[in-house]
Coordinates of C-alpha atoms in Angstrom, one line a residue:
M1 CA 23.9 -34.2 14.6
E2 CA 24.1 -30.3 15.5
P3 CA 20.8 -29.2 15.6
I4 CA 19.5 -27.2 12.6
T5 CA 18.8 -23.8 14.3
L6 CA 14.9 -21.7 13.4
D7 CA 15.6 -19.6 11.4
D8 CA 17.6 -21.9 9.5
L9 CA 14.8 -24.2 8.8
V10 CA 12.7 -21.1 8.0
A11 CA 14.3 -20.0 5.6
R12 CA 14.6 -23.2 3.6
L13 CA 11.0 -24.0 3.8
G14 CA 11.0 -21.2 1.7
R15 CA 7.5 -21.0 0.1
W16 CA 6.4 -23.9 1.0
S17 CA 3.2 -22.6 2.3
A18 CA 1.7 -21.0 -1.6
G19 CA 0.7 -24.0 -3.4
R20 CA -3.1 -24.9 -2.7
G21 CA -4.5 -27.4 -0.1
P22 CA -4.6 -28.0 3.9
L23 CA -1.5 -26.5 5.0
Y24 CA -0.3 -29.6 7.3
L25 CA 0.1 -31.3 3.7
L26 CA 1.8 -28.1 2.5
L27 CA 4.0 -28.5 5.2
A28 CA 5.3 -31.9 5.3
A29 CA 5.7 -32.3 1.6
R30 CA 8.1 -29.1 1.7
I31 CA 10.1 -30.9 4.9
R32 CA 9.5 -34.2 2.9
Q33 CA 11.9 -32.4 0.3
L34 CA 14.4 -31.6 1.9
V35 CA 15.0 -34.9 4.1
D36 CA 15.4 -36.7 0.4
E37 CA 17.8 -33.7 -0.7
G38 CA 19.5 -34.2 2.4
V39 CA 19.5 -31.0 3.0
L40 CA 18.5 -31.9 6.7
P41 CA 20.9 -35.2 7.9
A42 CA 19.8 -38.8 9.3
G43 CA 19.2 -37.5 13.4
T44 CA 19.0 -34.0 12.6
P45 CA 16.5 -32.8 15.7
L46 CA 14.2 -30.4 13.8
P47 CA 12.4 -27.6 16.7
P48 CA 9.8 -28.6 18.7
D49 CA 6.1 -27.8 17.8
R50 CA 5.0 -24.6 19.1
R51 CA 8.3 -23.2 18.8
L52 CA 7.9 -23.9 14.9
A53 CA 4.0 -23.3 14.4
A54 CA 4.9 -19.9 16.1
A55 CA 7.6 -19.0 13.5
L56 CA 5.4 -19.7 10.5
A57 CA 2.7 -18.3 12.2
V58 CA 0.3 -21.4 11.8
G59 CA -1.7 -23.1 14.2
R60 CA 0.4 -26.2 16.3
T61 CA -2.3 -28.3 15.0
T62 CA -0.8 -28.1 11.7
V63 CA 3.1 -28.9 12.4
V64 CA 1.9 -31.5 15.3
S65 CA 0.2 -33.0 11.9
A66 CA 2.7 -32.6 9.5
Y67 CA 5.6 -34.5 11.8
E68 CA 2.8 -36.9 12.2
T69 CA 2.2 -37.7 8.9
L70 CA 6.3 -38.0 8.0
R71 CA 6.6 -40.2 10.7
Q72 CA 4.2 -42.0 9.3
E73 CA 6.3 -42.2 5.9
G74 CA 9.4 -43.1 7.9
R75 CA 10.9 -39.9 7.4
L76 CA 10.6 -38.6 11.3
M77 CA 10.9 -39.9 14.6
R78 CA 9.2 -39.0 17.6
R79 CA 9.6 -39.6 20.6
Q80 CA 8.1 -38.8 24.1
G81 CA 11.1 -36.2 25.7
S82 CA 13.4 -36.9 23.1
G83 CA 11.5 -34.4 20.2
T84 CA 11.5 -34.9 16.7
R85 CA 14.4 -35.9 14.2
V86 CA 15.3 -37.1 11.0
A87 CA 15.5 -41.0 10.5
P88 CA 18.0 -42.9 9.7
A89 CA 18.6 -44.3 6.3
V90 CA 16.2 -42.0 4.4
L91 CA 19.3 -39.8 4.0
A92 CA 23.0 -40.2 1.9
P93 CA 26.0 -38.8 4.8
A94 CA 26.7 -36.3 6.2
E95 CA 29.4 -35.9 4.8
Q96 CA 28.7 -36.2 1.3
R97 CA 26.8 -32.8 1.8
V98 CA 28.1 -29.6 1.5
T99 CA 27.0 -25.8 2.2
E100 CA 23.7 -24.4 0.7
T101 CA 22.6 -21.0 1.4
S102 CA 19.6 -20.6 3.6
N103 CA 19.2 -17.3 2.5
P104 CA 15.2 -16.5 1.2
M105 CA 16.6 -14.0 -0.9
F106 CA 18.1 -16.6 -3.2
L107 CA 15.4 -19.4 -2.1
H108 CA 13.0 -17.8 -3.3
L109 CA 14.9 -17.5 -6.7
L110 CA 15.9 -21.1 -7.0
D111 CA 12.0 -21.9 -5.9
P112 CA 10.7 -23.8 -9.1
S113 CA 7.0 -22.7 -8.6
G114 CA 7.5 -19.4 -10.0
Q115 CA 4.9 -19.2 -11.7
D116 CA 2.4 -19.0 -8.3
G117 CA 1.3 -15.8 -8.8
V118 CA 3.8 -14.9 -6.0
I119 CA 5.2 -10.6 -6.0
L120 CA 8.7 -11.2 -4.9
M121 CA 9.3 -8.2 -3.2
S122 CA 12.3 -10.4 -2.1
C123 CA 15.0 -10.2 -4.3
A124 CA 15.4 -6.3 -5.2
A125 CA 17.0 -6.1 -8.7
P126 CA 15.3 -4.1 -11.8
A127 CA 12.8 -6.1 -13.3
G128 CA 13.9 -6.2 -17.0
P129 CA 16.8 -5.0 -19.3
P130 CA 16.6 -1.1 -20.7
P131 CA 16.7 -0.9 -24.5
D132 CA 19.9 0.4 -23.6
L133 CA 21.3 -3.6 -23.4
A134 CA 20.1 -5.0 -26.6
E135 CA 21.5 -1.6 -28.6
A136 CA 25.0 -2.6 -27.2
Y137 CA 24.5 -5.9 -27.8
G138 CA 23.1 -4.7 -31.5
R139 CA 25.6 -3.0 -32.3
L140 CA 29.0 -5.1 -30.6
V141 CA 32.2 -6.2 -33.0
L142 CA 33.0 -9.8 -31.9
P143 CA 37.2 -9.6 -32.4
G144 CA 38.4 -12.2 -35.1
D145 CA 41.5 -12.8 -33.5
D146 CA 40.7 -13.3 -30.3
L147 CA 41.0 -16.9 -28.4
G148 CA 38.1 -15.6 -25.8
Y149 CA 39.9 -16.2 -22.4
H150 CA 40.7 -13.4 -20.2
P151 CA 40.8 -13.9 -16.4
A152 CA 41.2 -10.4 -15.7
G153 CA 38.8 -9.2 -17.6
L154 CA 39.2 -7.4 -21.3
P155 CA 41.2 -4.3 -21.4
A156 CA 39.0 -2.7 -22.5
L157 CA 36.7 -3.4 -19.8
R158 CA 39.0 -3.0 -17.7
G159 CA 40.2 0.5 -18.8
A160 CA 37.1 1.5 -18.9
V161 CA 36.2 0.9 -15.4
A162 CA 39.2 2.4 -14.6
R163 CA 38.3 5.4 -16.7
R164 CA 35.1 5.9 -14.3
Y165 CA 37.6 5.6 -11.1
E166 CA 39.6 8.9 -12.6
R167 CA 35.9 10.7 -12.8
R168 CA 35.0 10.4 -9.3
G169 CA 38.8 11.5 -8.4
V170 CA 40.5 8.3 -7.5
P171 CA 43.2 7.6 -9.7
T172 CA 43.1 4.0 -11.1
S173 CA 45.2 1.7 -13.7
A174 CA 43.5 -1.0 -15.7
A175 CA 46.3 -3.2 -13.9
Q176 CA 43.9 -2.2 -10.6
V177 CA 40.3 -3.6 -12.5
L178 CA 39.6 -7.3 -12.6
V179 CA 36.7 -8.0 -14.0
T180 CA 33.9 -10.7 -12.5
S181 CA 30.9 -11.8 -13.0
G182 CA 28.8 -10.1 -11.6
A183 CA 29.6 -8.7 -7.8
Q184 CA 28.6 -11.5 -6.1
Q185 CA 31.1 -13.4 -7.6
A186 CA 33.8 -10.5 -6.3
I187 CA 33.0 -10.7 -3.0
A188 CA 33.4 -14.1 -3.3
L189 CA 36.7 -14.9 -4.5
L190 CA 37.7 -11.4 -2.3
T191 CA 36.3 -14.2 0.5
R192 CA 38.2 -17.1 -1.0
L193 CA 41.7 -15.1 -0.9
L194 CA 41.6 -13.0 2.3
L195 CA 39.2 -15.4 4.0
A196 CA 40.8 -18.9 6.3
P197 CA 37.9 -20.8 8.5
G198 CA 37.9 -19.1 11.8
D199 CA 38.9 -15.5 11.0
G200 CA 36.7 -12.6 11.6
V201 CA 35.5 -10.7 9.4
L202 CA 34.0 -7.6 10.5
V203 CA 29.9 -6.5 8.8
E204 CA 27.3 -4.5 9.5
A205 CA 24.3 -5.2 10.8
P206 CA 21.9 -5.7 9.6
T207 CA 24.2 -6.0 6.1
Y208 CA 23.9 -7.3 2.3
P209 CA 22.4 -11.4 3.2
G210 CA 24.8 -12.3 -0.4
A211 CA 27.5 -11.1 1.7
L212 CA 26.7 -12.8 5.0
D213 CA 26.1 -16.3 3.1
L214 CA 30.0 -16.3 1.5
F215 CA 31.9 -15.9 5.1
R216 CA 29.6 -18.3 6.9
E217 CA 30.9 -20.9 4.0
A218 CA 34.2 -20.0 4.6
A219 CA 33.8 -21.0 8.4
A220 CA 34.9 -17.4 8.7
V221 CA 33.5 -15.5 12.1
P222 CA 31.1 -12.6 12.1
C223 CA 32.2 -9.4 13.9
P224 CA 29.1 -7.3 13.5
V225 CA 28.6 -3.3 14.4
R226 CA 25.1 -1.6 14.0
V227 CA 24.2 0.5 11.4
G228 CA 22.5 3.9 12.5
P229 CA 20.7 6.5 10.5
D230 CA 24.4 7.6 9.5
G231 CA 25.9 4.2 8.5
I232 CA 28.1 1.8 9.8
D233 CA 28.9 2.9 13.8
V234 CA 32.6 3.8 13.2
P235 CA 33.7 4.2 16.9
E236 CA 32.2 0.7 17.5
A237 CA 33.6 -0.3 14.3
I238 CA 37.2 0.7 15.6
R239 CA 36.1 -0.8 19.0
V240 CA 35.9 -4.3 16.8
M241 CA 39.3 -3.9 15.1
E242 CA 41.4 -2.8 18.4
R243 CA 39.4 -6.3 20.5
H244 CA 39.2 -9.2 17.5
R245 CA 41.8 -8.0 14.8
P246 CA 39.6 -9.9 12.4
R247 CA 41.3 -10.2 9.1
L248 CA 39.1 -8.7 6.2
A249 CA 35.9 -5.7 7.1
Y250 CA 32.7 -5.4 3.9
V251 CA 30.9 -2.1 4.6
I252 CA 28.3 -0.4 2.5
P253 CA 29.4 3.4 2.6
R254 CA 26.5 4.9 0.4
F255 CA 22.5 3.6 0.6
Q256 CA 23.6 0.9 2.5
N257 CA 21.9 -2.4 2.2
P258 CA 19.2 -2.2 3.7
T259 CA 19.2 0.2 5.5
G260 CA 20.0 2.5 3.6
S261 CA 22.1 4.9 5.7
V262 CA 25.0 6.7 4.1
L263 CA 28.5 7.1 5.6
P264 CA 29.4 10.9 6.3
P265 CA 32.3 11.2 4.8
L266 CA 34.6 12.1 7.6
A267 CA 33.5 9.0 9.7
G268 CA 34.4 6.7 6.1
R269 CA 37.9 9.2 6.5
R270 CA 38.2 7.7 10.2
L271 CA 37.1 4.8 8.5
V272 CA 39.4 4.1 6.5
E273 CA 42.4 5.1 8.6
A274 CA 41.6 3.0 11.5
A275 CA 40.6 0.1 8.9
E276 CA 44.4 0.7 7.7
G277 CA 46.7 1.5 10.5
Y278 CA 44.9 -2.1 11.8
G279 CA 46.9 -3.7 8.7
L280 CA 42.6 -4.7 8.0
P281 CA 41.2 -5.6 4.4
L282 CA 38.5 -2.8 3.8
V283 CA 35.8 -3.9 1.4
E284 CA 33.4 -0.9 -0.1
D285 CA 30.4 -1.9 -1.7
E286 CA 29.5 0.3 -4.2
V287 CA 26.8 -1.5 -6.3
L288 CA 24.5 1.0 -5.4
A289 CA 26.6 4.3 -4.7
D290 CA 25.5 5.1 -7.9
L291 CA 21.7 5.1 -7.4
G292 CA 21.1 8.7 -5.0
F293 CA 18.0 10.3 -5.9
G294 CA 19.3 14.2 -5.8
D295 CA 19.2 15.1 -2.4
V296 CA 22.8 13.3 -0.5
P297 CA 25.4 15.3 -2.6
E298 CA 28.0 13.6 -4.2
Q299 CA 31.1 12.6 -2.0
L300 CA 34.0 10.5 -2.7
P301 CA 34.6 6.5 -2.5
L302 CA 36.1 4.9 0.1
S303 CA 39.1 4.0 -2.0
S304 CA 40.1 8.0 -2.4
Y305 CA 41.3 8.2 1.4
G306 CA 43.7 4.7 1.0
S307 CA 45.4 2.5 -1.3
E308 CA 44.8 -0.3 0.4
V309 CA 40.4 -0.3 0.0
I310 CA 39.1 -2.6 -2.3
A311 CA 36.4 -2.0 -3.4
V312 CA 33.8 -3.9 -5.8
G313 CA 31.1 -2.5 -8.2
S314 CA 28.5 -4.4 -11.3
L315 CA 26.3 -2.8 -13.1
S316 CA 23.6 -5.2 -12.0
K317 CA 21.7 -2.5 -10.2
A318 CA 21.6 0.4 -12.8
V319 CA 21.7 -1.6 -15.5
W320 CA 20.0 -4.9 -15.3
A321 CA 21.1 -8.4 -13.2
G322 CA 20.8 -10.6 -15.6
L323 CA 23.6 -8.5 -17.1
R324 CA 26.4 -10.3 -14.8
I325 CA 29.6 -7.6 -15.2
G326 CA 30.9 -7.0 -11.8
W327 CA 34.6 -5.8 -11.1
V328 CA 37.3 -5.0 -8.5
R329 CA 39.4 -2.2 -7.7
G330 CA 42.9 -2.2 -5.5
P331 CA 45.7 -3.0 -5.2
A332 CA 47.4 -4.3 -8.4
P333 CA 49.2 -7.4 -6.6
L334 CA 46.2 -8.2 -5.2
V335 CA 44.1 -7.8 -8.5
A336 CA 47.2 -10.3 -9.7
R337 CA 46.5 -12.5 -7.5
L338 CA 42.4 -13.0 -7.4
A339 CA 42.9 -13.1 -11.3
R340 CA 45.0 -16.6 -11.2
L341 CA 41.9 -16.9 -8.4
K342 CA 39.6 -16.8 -11.4
A343 CA 41.5 -18.0 -14.0
I344 CA 40.7 -21.4 -12.0
H345 CA 36.9 -20.9 -11.6
D346 CA 36.0 -20.0 -15.1
L347 CA 38.6 -18.9 -17.3
G348 CA 37.2 -15.7 -17.0
S349 CA 34.0 -14.0 -17.2
D350 CA 31.4 -13.5 -20.5
V351 CA 33.1 -11.7 -23.9
P352 CA 29.9 -10.0 -25.9
A353 CA 29.2 -9.1 -22.0
Q354 CA 31.9 -7.5 -21.5
L355 CA 31.6 -5.5 -24.3
A356 CA 28.1 -4.7 -24.5
A357 CA 28.8 -3.2 -21.2
V358 CA 32.0 -1.2 -22.8
R359 CA 29.2 0.0 -25.0
L360 CA 27.2 1.0 -22.4
L361 CA 30.1 3.2 -19.9
E362 CA 30.5 5.0 -22.6
G363 CA 26.8 7.2 -22.2
F364 CA 26.1 5.5 -19.0
G365 CA 25.2 9.0 -17.9
P366 CA 21.8 9.4 -19.4
L367 CA 20.9 5.4 -18.9
L368 CA 21.8 6.4 -15.0
R369 CA 19.1 9.4 -14.7
R370 CA 17.2 7.7 -16.5
H371 CA 17.3 4.7 -14.1
V372 CA 17.3 6.7 -11.1
R373 CA 14.2 8.6 -11.9
E374 CA 12.5 5.7 -12.2
L375 CA 13.7 4.7 -8.5
R376 CA 12.5 7.2 -6.9
A377 CA 9.2 7.2 -8.7
G378 CA 8.8 3.7 -7.1
H379 CA 9.6 4.7 -3.8
D380 CA 6.9 7.7 -4.2
R381 CA 4.4 5.2 -4.8
L382 CA 5.5 1.8 -2.2
R383 CA 5.6 5.0 0.5
A384 CA 2.2 7.0 -0.5
E385 CA 0.3 2.7 -0.7
L386 CA 2.2 1.9 2.5
A387 CA 0.8 5.2 4.5
R388 CA -3.0 4.6 3.1
R389 CA -3.4 0.5 3.5
L390 CA -0.4 -0.3 6.4
P391 CA -0.3 3.2 8.5
S392 CA 1.2 1.7 11.5
W393 CA 4.0 0.8 9.9
S394 CA 7.1 3.2 10.4
C395 CA 8.3 3.4 6.9
P396 CA 11.5 6.5 6.5
P397 CA 12.1 8.3 3.3
A398 CA 14.8 6.6 1.1
E399 CA 17.5 9.0 -0.5
G400 CA 18.6 6.4 -3.0
G401 CA 19.3 2.8 -3.1
Q402 CA 16.2 0.6 -3.8
T403 CA 14.9 -0.8 -1.0
L404 CA 12.8 0.8 2.6
W405 CA 13.4 0.0 5.7
V406 CA 10.4 -0.9 7.2
R407 CA 9.5 -1.5 11.3
L408 CA 6.6 -3.6 12.4
P409 CA 5.0 -1.7 15.0
Y410 CA 4.3 -5.2 16.7
G411 CA 5.8 -9.1 15.7
D412 CA 8.4 -10.6 14.2
G413 CA 9.7 -10.6 10.8
V414 CA 9.7 -14.3 9.9
A415 CA 6.2 -15.0 11.3
F416 CA 4.9 -12.8 9.3
A417 CA 6.7 -13.2 6.1
Q418 CA 4.8 -16.7 6.6
V419 CA 1.8 -14.9 6.8
A420 CA 2.5 -12.6 3.7
L421 CA 3.8 -15.6 1.5
R422 CA 0.2 -17.2 2.1
H423 CA -1.3 -14.0 0.6
G424 CA 1.0 -14.3 -2.4
V425 CA 4.2 -12.0 -1.5
A426 CA 7.5 -13.0 -0.7
V427 CA 9.5 -9.7 1.9
L428 CA 12.4 -10.2 3.5
P429 CA 12.8 -10.3 7.1
G430 CA 15.3 -8.1 8.2
S431 CA 16.3 -11.2 10.3
T432 CA 17.9 -13.1 8.0
M433 CA 20.0 -9.6 7.5
D434 CA 21.6 -9.0 10.9
A435 CA 24.6 -11.1 12.5
L436 CA 24.0 -9.7 15.8
G437 CA 20.1 -11.4 15.7
G438 CA 18.5 -7.8 15.6
S439 CA 16.4 -6.3 13.0
T440 CA 13.8 -8.7 14.1
R441 CA 10.5 -6.7 13.8
M442 CA 12.3 -5.6 9.8
L443 CA 11.6 -5.7 6.5
R444 CA 13.2 -5.4 3.8
L445 CA 10.6 -4.2 0.6
H446 CA 11.9 -3.1 -3.0
F447 CA 10.4 -0.3 -4.9
L448 CA 11.3 -2.1 -8.5
L449 CA 8.1 -3.1 -9.6
P450 CA 5.3 -1.4 -12.1
P451 CA 3.3 1.1 -10.2
D452 CA 0.1 -1.4 -10.3
V453 CA 2.3 -4.3 -9.2
L454 CA 3.5 -2.3 -6.3
S455 CA -0.4 -1.4 -5.2
E456 CA -1.4 -5.0 -5.6
A457 CA 1.8 -5.9 -3.4
V458 CA 0.7 -3.1 -0.7
R459 CA -2.6 -4.4 -1.1
R460 CA -1.3 -8.0 -0.5
L461 CA 0.1 -6.9 2.6
A462 CA -2.5 -5.2 4.0
E463 CA -4.5 -8.3 3.6
A464 CA -1.8 -10.2 5.7
W465 CA -1.1 -7.8 8.1
A466 CA -5.3 -8.2 9.1
E467 CA -4.3 -11.7 9.6
Y468 CA -1.2 -11.6 11.3
A469 CA -1.9 -8.5 13.8
P470 CA -2.5 -9.8 17.0
V471 CA -3.3 -6.6 19.5
P472 CA -7.1 -6.3 20.3
G473 CA -8.7 -3.4 17.1
A474 CA -5.2 -3.3 15.4
R475 CA -7.0 -6.0 13.0
T476 CA -10.1 -4.1 12.7
A477 CA -8.2 -0.7 11.5
A478 CA -5.7 -4.0 9.4
L479 CA -9.2 -5.1 8.1
N480 CA -10.5 -1.2 6.9
A481 CA -7.4 0.1 5.3
I482 CA -7.7 -2.7 2.7
T483 CA -11.3 -1.4 1.6
V484 CA -9.4 2.1 1.1

């Protein structure tokens, strides 16, 4: 049986320490749940006491006591020299298992203890729908003679999205647009169509963790390329194309998630030309592209530089995550194949939501400008609070998007995230987004919460840092900052 990696186990443990009671009982309860649900198969080796304790930022005694509790229940086996394993006959056979996410961003949403007072800074999405959405639904006129099945999307919405690309300087027909249930489904369909097990996929490091989940589910092999202040390292990306010949490339050129970087136009053109030269489908994630604060000039999408670029977009970040409307813009033959694949899975996205999206896109400018103003205010509030309470953290300003890419002065983001959770705030460690295995001292923090909640979140983070800070003097400084 393959051992579960330490990072994967820590991610699957999720918000284990957010309840009440001794930490060892809370840890034992969560591991018990993972065993009983079949997430940890019989025979799975678990990490040694000391390593798991360090990753969870708890004492070794906490892990030893949790393991011993589960050993006494018959769920774990512990032998000197052989380590700790899940006991046999507790689980369903491994062949009955399916791939599940260990992404903490998703696990925090799936956790049933969502009302435990934890502030979720791990999933960046607008806190609620704008009034424009309710108004759009209120003005809907449902067609009386329509079956309601549109695997490729409502013609009206496909046309509206195509016109949006036309206005951005990219000639597009409705036949080049596929409507999906959010951008996540768009990336999932592209992954299923274009990747086979063992295929390489060029990704940024770090990148959007939901895409990494999909590539791993497809048993594809990430070919990571480091992201810098100006986006992906294009010369290195070209070397990866030549050396590894990946079958797909996935990039976020504008307000990159999570770093916030923006790829300069000339670098973007060079990336597209190289991808087309190698016959490599290039997926451009534009979900955050509209969320600029005005300091960065508008620029053409990558799809303006090459006819084979595949663009993915959605309304989830500009409007509301609950409006599950996304799209793929690409060559018409590819879109037709994706539509046939999508028909197998859901026969088409929700029709009322698509009709509402048409209404929203008709008057999108004012809605978008209002949302960007709110984002800018949240960005400034979060940075100000971090500077006041956690001045040792490095927190460069973002030029758009929804998140800050924060560097801890020392320590490990995964371990600190565990301490932060015990103080009532969930954050996303950078290493969960980095296929190179880096970004270990990074955190992704979003600024979509109301101002008072952002302030409270940073206060809790300062308390957590005061507990976690291992450097003499740093703990005192952090404690002093809490009372500022």
